[in-house]
Amino acid sequence: RNSGYCFTKNHVAYQTGVFVKRQHIVKRNRIVSVALICNPWTPILGIASVTVKTTGANLHIPYLPFNQAEAIVAQLTTERG
């Protein structure tokens, strides 16, 4: 797997790519909403995605274990409110 994410005090970052690395960084104070995304197949596979919407861009972190995705959503929503 050639992707990863990181949370700091002020930012959420996601990096992906094998030959060409792409890094997406959003500021935590610009987060508008955080969503746990599942489709009909993800419960069978035990995976989910997290979408972080901000005032300037959206950050999508796909193919996470379901428990880990739930923990990320809980962490980001409690820190906002």
PDB file of C-alpha atoms in Angstrom:
ATOM      1  CA  ARG A   1       0.000   0.000   0.000  1.00  0.00           C
ATOM      2  CA  ASN A   2       1.496   3.274  -1.116  1.00  0.00           C
ATOM      3  CA  SER A   3      -0.559   5.745   0.854  1.00  0.00           C
ATOM      4  CA  GLY A   4      -0.662   7.136   4.353  1.00  0.00           C
ATOM      5  CA  TYR A   5      -2.167   9.799   6.520  1.00  0.00           C
ATOM      6  CA  CYS A   6      -1.011  11.916   9.428  1.00  0.00           C
ATOM      7  CA  PHE A   7      -2.696  14.158  11.983  1.00  0.00           C
ATOM      8  CA  THR A   8      -0.894  17.031  13.644  1.00  0.00           C
ATOM      9  CA  LYS A   9      -2.181  19.665  16.021  1.00  0.00           C
ATOM     10  CA  ASN A  10      -3.040  22.032  13.139  1.00  0.00           C
ATOM     11  CA  HIS A  11      -3.214  19.874   9.987  1.00  0.00           C
ATOM     12  CA  VAL A  12      -4.552  16.685   8.440  1.00  0.00           C
ATOM     13  CA  ALA A  13      -2.339  15.234   5.694  1.00  0.00           C
ATOM     14  CA  TYR A  14      -2.759  12.400   3.199  1.00  0.00           C
ATOM     15  CA  GLN A  15      -0.076  11.142   0.812  1.00  0.00           C
ATOM     16  CA  THR A  16      -0.433   8.681  -2.038  1.00  0.00           C
ATOM     17  CA  GLY A  17       1.512   7.486  -5.061  1.00  0.00           C
ATOM     18  CA  VAL A  18       4.197   5.069  -6.150  1.00  0.00           C
ATOM     19  CA  PHE A  19       6.245   6.958  -8.718  1.00  0.00           C
ATOM     20  CA  VAL A  20       4.627  10.358  -8.334  1.00  0.00           C
ATOM     21  CA  LYS A  21       3.923  11.285  -4.733  1.00  0.00           C
ATOM     22  CA  ARG A  22       0.910  13.485  -4.085  1.00  0.00           C
ATOM     23  CA  GLN A  23       0.374  15.085  -0.737  1.00  0.00           C
ATOM     24  CA  HIS A  24      -2.859  16.758   0.357  1.00  0.00           C
ATOM     25  CA  ILE A  25      -2.827  18.907   3.483  1.00  0.00           C
ATOM     26  CA  VAL A  26      -5.784  20.681   5.078  1.00  0.00           C
ATOM     27  CA  LYS A  27      -5.859  22.940   8.093  1.00  0.00           C
ATOM     28  CA  ARG A  28      -7.954  21.653  10.987  1.00  0.00           C
ATOM     29  CA  ASN A  29      -9.546  25.033  11.631  1.00  0.00           C
ATOM     30  CA  ARG A  30     -10.984  24.985   8.083  1.00  0.00           C
ATOM     31  CA  ILE A  31     -12.766  21.626   8.476  1.00  0.00           C
ATOM     32  CA  VAL A  32     -16.485  21.978   7.802  1.00  0.00           C
ATOM     33  CA  SER A  33     -17.580  18.337   7.987  1.00  0.00           C
ATOM     34  CA  VAL A  34     -16.218  14.826   8.395  1.00  0.00           C
ATOM     35  CA  ALA A  35     -18.021  11.809   6.940  1.00  0.00           C
ATOM     36  CA  LEU A  36     -17.647   8.041   7.137  1.00  0.00           C
ATOM     37  CA  ILE A  37     -18.384   6.653   3.664  1.00  0.00           C
ATOM     38  CA  CYS A  38     -19.598   3.082   3.089  1.00  0.00           C
ATOM     39  CA  ASN A  39     -21.132   1.421   0.066  1.00  0.00           C
ATOM     40  CA  PRO A  40     -22.942  -1.956  -0.071  1.00  0.00           C
ATOM     41  CA  TRP A  41     -19.658  -3.893  -0.424  1.00  0.00           C
ATOM     42  CA  THR A  42     -17.585  -2.256   2.290  1.00  0.00           C
ATOM     43  CA  PRO A  43     -19.208  -4.007   5.297  1.00  0.00           C
ATOM     44  CA  ILE A  44     -18.444  -7.357   3.674  1.00  0.00           C
ATOM     45  CA  LEU A  45     -14.819  -6.339   3.174  1.00  0.00           C
ATOM     46  CA  GLY A  46     -14.583  -4.561   6.537  1.00  0.00           C
ATOM     47  CA  ILE A  47     -13.398  -1.275   5.047  1.00  0.00           C
ATOM     48  CA  ALA A  48     -14.624   2.304   4.853  1.00  0.00           C
ATOM     49  CA  SER A  49     -13.487   5.714   3.625  1.00  0.00           C
ATOM     50  CA  VAL A  50     -13.277   9.051   5.382  1.00  0.00           C
ATOM     51  CA  THR A  51     -14.069  12.325   3.634  1.00  0.00           C
ATOM     52  CA  VAL A  52     -12.990  15.602   5.211  1.00  0.00           C
ATOM     53  CA  LYS A  53     -14.649  18.663   3.682  1.00  0.00           C
ATOM     54  CA  THR A  54     -13.068  22.059   4.189  1.00  0.00           C
ATOM     55  CA  THR A  55     -13.796  25.569   2.987  1.00  0.00           C
ATOM     56  CA  GLY A  56     -11.228  25.218   0.194  1.00  0.00           C
ATOM     57  CA  ALA A  57     -10.901  21.546  -0.679  1.00  0.00           C
ATOM     58  CA  ASN A  58     -11.960  18.002   0.139  1.00  0.00           C
ATOM     59  CA  LEU A  59      -9.708  15.266   1.473  1.00  0.00           C
ATOM     60  CA  HIS A  60     -10.678  11.644   0.800  1.00  0.00           C
ATOM     61  CA  ILE A  61      -8.897   8.810   2.649  1.00  0.00           C
ATOM     62  CA  PRO A  62     -10.008   5.488   1.105  1.00  0.00           C
ATOM     63  CA  TYR A  63      -9.759   1.800   2.048  1.00  0.00           C
ATOM     64  CA  LEU A  64      -9.310   2.051   5.799  1.00  0.00           C
ATOM     65  CA  PRO A  65     -10.259  -0.738   8.203  1.00  0.00           C
ATOM     66  CA  PHE A  66     -13.758   0.110   9.457  1.00  0.00           C
ATOM     67  CA  ASN A  67     -12.738   0.515  13.125  1.00  0.00           C
ATOM     68  CA  GLN A  68      -9.873   2.792  12.175  1.00  0.00           C
ATOM     69  CA  ALA A  69     -12.140   4.932   9.975  1.00  0.00           C
ATOM     70  CA  GLU A  70     -14.648   5.264  12.829  1.00  0.00           C
ATOM     71  CA  ALA A  71     -11.866   6.340  15.193  1.00  0.00           C
ATOM     72  CA  ILE A  72     -10.646   9.006  12.747  1.00  0.00           C
ATOM     73  CA  VAL A  73     -14.147  10.437  12.336  1.00  0.00           C
ATOM     74  CA  ALA A  74     -14.671  10.455  16.102  1.00  0.00           C
ATOM     75  CA  GLN A  75     -11.319  12.165  16.693  1.00  0.00           C
ATOM     76  CA  LEU A  76     -11.881  14.877  14.110  1.00  0.00           C
ATOM     77  CA  THR A  77     -15.483  15.594  15.109  1.00  0.00           C
ATOM     78  CA  THR A  78     -14.798  15.805  18.854  1.00  0.00           C
ATOM     79  CA  GLU A  79     -11.864  18.124  18.334  1.00  0.00           C
ATOM     80  CA  ARG A  80     -14.028  20.447  16.226  1.00  0.00           C
ATOM     81  CA  GLY A  81     -16.903  20.704  18.667  1.00  0.00           C
TER      82      GLY A  81
END
